[in-house]
mmCIF file of C-alpha atoms and ligand atoms in Angstrom:
data_model
loop_
_atom_site.group_PDB
_atom_site.id
_atom_site.type_symbol
_atom_site.label_atom_id
_atom_site.label_comp_id
_atom_site.label_asym_id
_atom_site.label_seq_id
_atom_site.Cartn_x
_atom_site.Cartn_y
_atom_site.Cartn_z
ATOM 1 C CA MET A 107 13.055 -6.504 32.491
ATOM 2 C CA THR A 108 9.558 -7.542 32.017
ATOM 3 C CA LYS A 109 9.292 -4.056 29.492
ATOM 4 C CA LYS A 110 12.376 -5.045 28.201
ATOM 5 C CA ILE A 111 10.529 -8.313 26.820
ATOM 6 C CA LEU A 112 7.850 -7.114 26.346
ATOM 7 C CA TYR A 113 8.732 -4.712 23.757
ATOM 8 C CA GLY A 114 11.162 -7.271 22.338
ATOM 9 C CA LEU A 115 7.441 -9.144 21.949
ATOM 10 C CA MET A 116 6.664 -6.145 19.733
ATOM 11 C CA LEU A 117 9.033 -5.495 17.387
ATOM 12 C CA LEU A 118 9.221 -9.271 16.391
ATOM 13 C CA MET A 119 4.973 -9.943 15.407
ATOM 14 C CA SER A 120 4.612 -6.216 14.270
ATOM 15 C CA PHE A 121 7.878 -6.793 11.206
ATOM 16 C CA ALA A 122 5.810 -10.676 11.723
ATOM 17 C CA VAL A 123 2.817 -8.981 10.122
ATOM 18 C CA ALA A 124 4.343 -6.682 8.146
ATOM 19 C CA ALA A 125 6.155 -9.413 6.187
ATOM 20 C CA TYR A 126 3.651 -11.532 6.080
ATOM 21 C CA ALA A 127 1.407 -8.735 4.979
ATOM 22 C CA THR A 128 3.923 -6.694 2.567
ATOM 23 C CA ILE A 129 4.854 -10.421 0.976
ATOM 24 C CA ALA A 130 1.492 -11.952 0.718
ATOM 25 C CA TYR A 131 -0.002 -8.399 -1.014
ATOM 26 C CA ALA A 132 2.888 -8.141 -4.038
ATOM 27 C CA VAL A 133 3.906 -12.187 -4.614
ATOM 28 C CA PHE A 134 0.247 -13.132 -4.778
ATOM 29 C CA PRO A 135 -3.145 -12.055 -6.636
ATOM 30 C CA LEU A 136 -5.545 -10.484 -4.978
ATOM 31 C CA GLY A 137 -7.390 -12.051 -2.540
ATOM 32 C CA SER A 138 -5.983 -15.527 -2.774
ATOM 33 C CA LEU A 139 -5.558 -15.744 0.927
ATOM 34 C CA VAL A 140 -8.774 -14.059 2.761
ATOM 35 C CA HIS A 141 -11.657 -16.015 2.576
ATOM 36 C CA PRO A 142 -13.593 -16.574 -0.880
ATOM 37 C CA ASP A 143 -16.753 -14.958 0.978
ATOM 38 C CA MET A 144 -13.754 -11.655 0.951
ATOM 39 C CA ARG A 145 -12.842 -12.086 -2.260
ATOM 40 C CA ILE A 146 -15.258 -10.911 -5.260
ATOM 41 C CA ASN A 147 -14.884 -7.451 -2.754
ATOM 42 C CA PHE A 148 -11.621 -7.266 -2.381
ATOM 43 C CA GLU A 149 -11.152 -7.379 -6.415
ATOM 44 C CA ASN A 150 -13.686 -4.845 -5.901
ATOM 45 C CA HIS A 151 -11.932 -2.285 -4.661
ATOM 46 C CA ARG A 152 -8.458 -3.298 -5.479
ATOM 47 C CA ILE A 153 -6.696 0.451 -4.898
ATOM 48 C CA ALA A 154 -8.022 0.206 -1.200
ATOM 49 C CA VAL A 155 -7.137 -2.945 -0.373
ATOM 50 C CA TYR A 156 -3.936 -2.560 -2.112
ATOM 51 C CA LEU A 157 -3.242 1.302 -0.027
ATOM 52 C CA HIS A 158 -4.454 -0.163 3.233
ATOM 53 C CA ILE A 159 -2.103 -2.901 3.427
ATOM 54 C CA PHE A 160 0.985 -1.247 1.906
ATOM 55 C CA ALA A 161 0.571 1.979 4.069
ATOM 56 C CA SER A 162 -0.152 0.078 7.055
ATOM 57 C CA SER A 163 2.344 -2.273 7.316
ATOM 58 C CA LEU A 164 4.765 0.803 7.413
ATOM 59 C CA ALA A 165 2.694 2.277 10.141
ATOM 60 C CA LEU A 166 3.678 -1.217 11.595
ATOM 61 C CA LEU A 167 7.458 -1.407 10.595
ATOM 62 C CA ILE A 168 8.522 2.055 11.576
ATOM 63 C CA GLY A 169 5.600 2.380 14.994
ATOM 64 C CA PRO A 170 7.861 -0.071 17.679
ATOM 65 C CA PHE A 171 11.201 1.871 17.055
ATOM 66 C CA GLN A 172 9.654 5.459 17.805
ATOM 67 C CA PHE A 173 9.490 4.008 21.695
ATOM 68 C CA SER A 174 12.714 3.089 21.707
ATOM 69 C CA LYS A 175 13.868 5.463 24.451
ATOM 70 C CA ARG A 176 17.559 5.179 22.932
ATOM 71 C CA LEU A 177 17.018 5.955 19.464
ATOM 72 C CA ARG A 178 15.358 8.994 20.682
ATOM 73 C CA ALA A 179 17.584 10.462 22.324
ATOM 74 C CA SER A 180 21.181 10.079 20.419
ATOM 75 C CA ARG A 181 18.945 9.855 17.227
ATOM 76 C CA PRO A 182 16.563 12.843 17.080
ATOM 77 C CA MET A 183 16.000 14.099 13.528
ATOM 78 C CA LEU A 184 15.832 10.713 12.655
ATOM 79 C CA HIS A 185 12.797 10.172 15.573
ATOM 80 C CA ARG A 186 11.215 12.549 13.670
ATOM 81 C CA HIS A 187 11.207 11.990 9.803
ATOM 82 C CA LEU A 188 9.897 8.455 10.705
ATOM 83 C CA GLY A 189 7.232 9.681 12.984
ATOM 84 C CA LYS A 190 5.820 11.961 9.923
ATOM 85 C CA VAL A 191 5.735 9.044 7.772
ATOM 86 C CA TYR A 192 4.408 6.585 9.821
ATOM 87 C CA LEU A 193 1.486 9.392 10.885
ATOM 88 C CA GLY A 194 1.266 11.895 7.326
ATOM 89 C CA PHE A 195 1.704 7.632 5.208
ATOM 90 C CA GLY A 196 1.159 5.113 7.456
ATOM 91 C CA VAL A 197 -2.151 5.641 9.414
ATOM 92 C CA ALA A 198 -3.144 9.086 6.818
ATOM 93 C CA LEU A 199 -3.390 6.940 3.831
ATOM 94 C CA GLY A 200 -4.338 3.188 6.256
ATOM 95 C CA GLY A 201 -6.647 4.562 7.824
ATOM 96 C CA LEU A 202 -8.047 5.920 5.728
ATOM 97 C CA SER A 203 -8.611 3.490 3.490
ATOM 98 C CA GLY A 204 -8.985 1.194 6.686
ATOM 99 C CA LEU A 205 -12.431 3.019 6.445
ATOM 100 C CA LEU A 206 -13.316 2.512 2.966
ATOM 101 C CA MET A 207 -12.709 -0.614 3.393
ATOM 102 C CA ALA A 208 -14.239 -1.309 6.485
ATOM 103 C CA VAL A 209 -17.818 -0.369 4.734
ATOM 104 C CA PHE A 210 -17.515 -2.841 2.094
ATOM 105 C CA ALA A 211 -16.331 -5.769 5.605
ATOM 106 C CA TYR A 212 -17.057 -9.279 5.507
ATOM 107 C CA GLY A 213 -19.448 -9.956 8.502
ATOM 108 C CA GLY A 214 -22.235 -6.931 8.043
ATOM 109 C CA LEU A 215 -22.846 -4.404 10.611
ATOM 110 C CA GLY A 216 -20.632 -5.380 13.674
ATOM 111 C CA SER A 217 -17.649 -6.145 11.192
ATOM 112 C CA ASN A 218 -18.977 -2.808 9.679
ATOM 113 C CA LEU A 219 -18.764 -0.655 12.858
ATOM 114 C CA GLY A 220 -15.774 -3.029 14.548
ATOM 115 C CA PHE A 221 -13.479 -2.033 11.882
ATOM 116 C CA GLY A 222 -15.078 1.834 10.774
ATOM 117 C CA ILE A 223 -14.843 2.316 14.481
ATOM 118 C CA LEU A 224 -11.330 1.316 15.021
ATOM 119 C CA ALA A 225 -10.133 3.616 11.742
ATOM 120 C CA VAL A 226 -11.306 6.333 13.348
ATOM 121 C CA LEU A 227 -9.455 6.055 16.235
ATOM 122 C CA TRP A 228 -6.673 5.771 14.723
ATOM 123 C CA LEU A 229 -7.061 8.293 12.520
ATOM 124 C CA PHE A 230 -7.744 10.685 15.302
ATOM 125 C CA THR A 231 -5.478 9.362 18.535
ATOM 126 C CA GLY A 232 -2.572 9.728 15.230
ATOM 127 C CA ALA A 233 -3.892 13.960 14.865
ATOM 128 C CA ARG A 234 -3.936 14.397 18.625
ATOM 129 C CA ALA A 235 -0.849 13.453 18.927
ATOM 130 C CA TYR A 236 0.610 15.063 16.193
ATOM 131 C CA TRP A 237 -1.106 18.422 17.255
ATOM 132 C CA ALA A 238 0.241 17.609 20.714
ATOM 133 C CA ILE A 239 3.814 17.693 19.562
ATOM 134 C CA ARG A 240 3.452 20.610 17.383
ATOM 135 C CA ARG A 241 2.538 22.461 21.180
ATOM 136 C CA GLY A 242 5.905 20.952 22.054
ATOM 137 C CA ASP A 243 3.843 18.674 25.020
ATOM 138 C CA VAL A 244 5.686 15.734 24.919
ATOM 139 C CA ILE A 245 3.475 14.136 27.671
ATOM 140 C CA ASP A 246 0.610 14.090 25.874
ATOM 141 C CA HIS A 247 2.314 12.974 22.789
ATOM 142 C CA GLN A 248 3.745 9.374 23.856
ATOM 143 C CA ARG A 249 0.299 8.999 25.422
ATOM 144 C CA TRP A 250 -1.070 9.630 22.071
ATOM 145 C CA MET A 251 1.104 8.297 20.496
ATOM 146 C CA ILE A 252 0.883 5.006 23.040
ATOM 147 C CA ARG A 253 -3.355 4.752 21.902
ATOM 148 C CA ASN A 254 -2.401 5.352 18.734
ATOM 149 C CA PHE A 255 0.223 2.047 18.517
ATOM 150 C CA SER A 256 -1.790 0.084 20.233
ATOM 151 C CA LEU A 257 -4.693 0.093 17.370
ATOM 152 C CA THR A 258 -1.951 -0.882 14.972
ATOM 153 C CA LEU A 259 -1.314 -3.578 16.988
ATOM 154 C CA ALA A 260 -4.976 -4.916 15.872
ATOM 155 C CA ALA A 261 -3.457 -5.926 12.691
ATOM 156 C CA VAL A 262 -1.237 -8.149 14.559
ATOM 157 C CA THR A 263 -4.567 -9.407 17.141
ATOM 158 C CA LEU A 264 -6.444 -10.005 14.365
ATOM 159 C CA ARG A 265 -3.954 -12.527 12.476
ATOM 160 C CA ILE A 266 -3.438 -14.208 16.289
ATOM 161 C CA TYR A 267 -7.435 -14.414 17.427
ATOM 162 C CA LEU A 268 -8.305 -15.485 13.403
ATOM 163 C CA PRO A 269 -5.989 -18.546 13.797
ATOM 164 C CA LEU A 270 -7.338 -19.470 16.651
ATOM 165 C CA SER A 271 -10.947 -19.444 15.832
ATOM 166 C CA MET A 272 -10.073 -21.775 12.772
ATOM 167 C CA VAL A 273 -7.815 -23.924 15.109
ATOM 168 C CA PHE A 274 -11.973 -23.969 17.660
ATOM 169 C CA GLY A 275 -13.322 -24.684 14.763
ATOM 170 C CA TRP A 276 -15.874 -21.921 14.868
ATOM 171 C CA PRO A 277 -17.555 -20.080 12.185
ATOM 172 C CA PHE A 278 -16.112 -17.781 10.577
ATOM 173 C CA GLU A 279 -18.973 -15.691 9.710
ATOM 174 C CA LEU A 280 -19.900 -15.528 13.519
ATOM 175 C CA CYS A 281 -16.455 -14.812 14.653
ATOM 176 C CA TYR A 282 -15.878 -12.571 12.138
ATOM 177 C CA PRO A 283 -17.862 -9.529 13.278
ATOM 178 C CA ILE A 284 -17.154 -10.595 16.868
ATOM 179 C CA ILE A 285 -13.067 -10.806 15.902
ATOM 180 C CA SER A 286 -13.211 -7.345 14.173
ATOM 181 C CA TRP A 287 -14.082 -5.823 17.629
ATOM 182 C CA LEU A 288 -11.769 -7.971 19.598
ATOM 183 C CA CYS A 289 -8.263 -7.209 17.758
ATOM 184 C CA TRP A 290 -8.969 -3.592 19.363
ATOM 185 C CA VAL A 291 -11.087 -3.070 22.486
ATOM 186 C CA PRO A 292 -8.239 -5.080 25.002
ATOM 187 C CA ASN A 293 -5.340 -2.983 22.994
ATOM 188 C CA LEU A 294 -6.733 0.234 23.888
ATOM 189 C CA LEU A 295 -7.835 -0.920 27.527
ATOM 190 C CA ILE A 296 -3.878 -2.313 28.082
ATOM 191 C CA ALA A 297 -2.278 0.532 26.603
ATOM 192 C CA GLU A 298 -4.176 2.509 28.627
ATOM 193 C CA TRP A 299 -4.375 1.373 32.258
ATOM 194 C CA ILE A 300 -1.002 -0.897 32.026
ATOM 195 C CA PHE A 301 1.785 0.937 29.416
ATOM 196 C CA ASN A 302 0.424 4.786 29.348
ATOM 197 C CA ARG A 303 2.591 6.131 31.910
ATOM 198 C CA PRO A 304 6.037 8.201 30.854
ATOM 199 C CA LEU A 305 8.037 5.244 28.517
ATOM 200 C CA SER A 306 11.373 3.290 29.936
ATOM 201 C CA VAL A 307 12.090 1.393 27.276
HETATM 202 C C1 LIG B 230 -5.829 0.152 12.656
HETATM 203 C C2 LIG B 230 -6.428 0.388 11.645
HETATM 204 C C3 LIG B 230 -6.812 -0.961 10.399
HETATM 205 C C4 LIG B 230 -7.819 -0.549 10.468
HETATM 206 C C5 LIG B 230 -9.121 0.046 10.993
HETATM 207 C C6 LIG B 230 -8.198 -1.806 9.351
HETATM 208 C C7 LIG B 230 -8.964 -2.307 8.597
HETATM 209 C C8 LIG B 230 -9.245 -3.282 8.323
HETATM 210 C C9 LIG B 230 -10.826 -3.490 7.246
HETATM 211 C C10 LIG B 230 -11.757 -3.356 6.716
HETATM 212 C C11 LIG B 230 -10.021 -4.824 6.358
HETATM 213 C C12 LIG B 230 -11.500 -5.904 5.695
HETATM 214 C C13 LIG B 230 -11.887 -6.999 6.307
HETATM 215 C C14 LIG B 230 -12.722 -6.881 5.110
HETATM 216 O O1 LIG B 230 -12.637 -6.513 4.644
HETATM 217 O O2 LIG B 230 -13.520 -8.127 5.574
HETATM 218 C C15 LIG B 230 -8.791 -5.303 6.372
HETATM 219 C C16 LIG B 230 -7.802 -5.704 5.563
HETATM 220 C C17 LIG B 230 -6.610 -6.011 6.200
HETATM 221 N N1 LIG B 230 -6.060 -5.219 6.981
HETATM 222 FE FE1 LIG B 230 -6.051 -4.220 8.030
HETATM 223 N N2 LIG B 230 -6.939 -2.515 9.092
HETATM 224 C C18 LIG B 230 -5.962 -1.602 9.988
HETATM 225 C C19 LIG B 230 -4.570 -2.064 10.424
HETATM 226 C C20 LIG B 230 -3.961 -2.326 9.788
HETATM 227 C C21 LIG B 230 -2.946 -3.095 9.676
HETATM 228 C C22 LIG B 230 -1.725 -2.072 10.524
HETATM 229 C C23 LIG B 230 -2.182 -3.838 8.822
HETATM 230 C C24 LIG B 230 -0.427 -3.945 8.512
HETATM 231 C C25 LIG B 230 -0.580 -5.326 8.396
HETATM 232 C C26 LIG B 230 -3.184 -4.511 7.973
HETATM 233 C C27 LIG B 230 -3.538 -4.928 6.789
HETATM 234 C C28 LIG B 230 -4.662 -5.697 6.369
HETATM 235 C C29 LIG B 230 -4.452 -6.458 5.911
HETATM 236 C C30 LIG B 230 -3.723 -7.516 5.089
HETATM 237 C C31 LIG B 230 -5.683 -7.178 5.486
HETATM 238 C C32 LIG B 230 -6.287 -8.462 4.408
HETATM 239 C C33 LIG B 230 -6.510 -8.989 4.890
HETATM 240 C C34 LIG B 230 -5.747 -10.444 5.474
HETATM 241 O O3 LIG B 230 -4.955 -10.846 4.445
HETATM 242 O O4 LIG B 230 -6.347 -10.757 6.308
HETATM 243 N N3 LIG B 230 -4.678 -3.963 8.639
HETATM 244 N N4 LIG B 230 -8.358 -4.087 7.451
#
């Protein structure tokens, strides 16, 4: 029961952030919704930014369905096709463009490393999940996918911590580098310690 509630919550939050990002970046001028100090960087790297947002949003949209036991059992081919889009387009393109964006991320070395390591781990866990399933190791595939999607959810946790830091009135330039780590390290630890066992959703 608790797992079902958590699954529903994850689905809802993933959709909300993917919808927000897609609509915001498709409708509003680039950089209009980020901190003014980040705007110039975004304008100078338009392709990387758009690629990152649309590819990563697709990963957020597809990811939750891949964990549904029912869907995997009833539509195994759909799981395979969606998995290829999730990894080949969402994670690969979203991660590579995210890595590039990490180089010019706002907040200095702290943010460069926080987002940079997140990008490398996102790509690495995705590759490991793919290699595992190619050699037919379903359990290993699940374990790496749980790690991988916990990192995809960094997009959700980031958008919880950022407004929270603003509510508390903490300075953005101080909070942003911290949040670039906080948005994914706890996710990965939770995935590892609580959820990383055979699925029963
Ligand atoms: C998990 C791997 C990810 C990495 C490494 C990553 C990295 C980054 C970096 C470095 C930035 C720029 C920050 C700056 O310039 O200061 C950024 C911004 C952004 N990312 Fe990601 N990201 C990831 C996942 C996602 C996902 C899954 C989404 C899906 C919605 C997403 C959506 C965005 C958006 C919309 C922005 C623009 C800033 C904003 O509007 O809040 N990212 N990301």
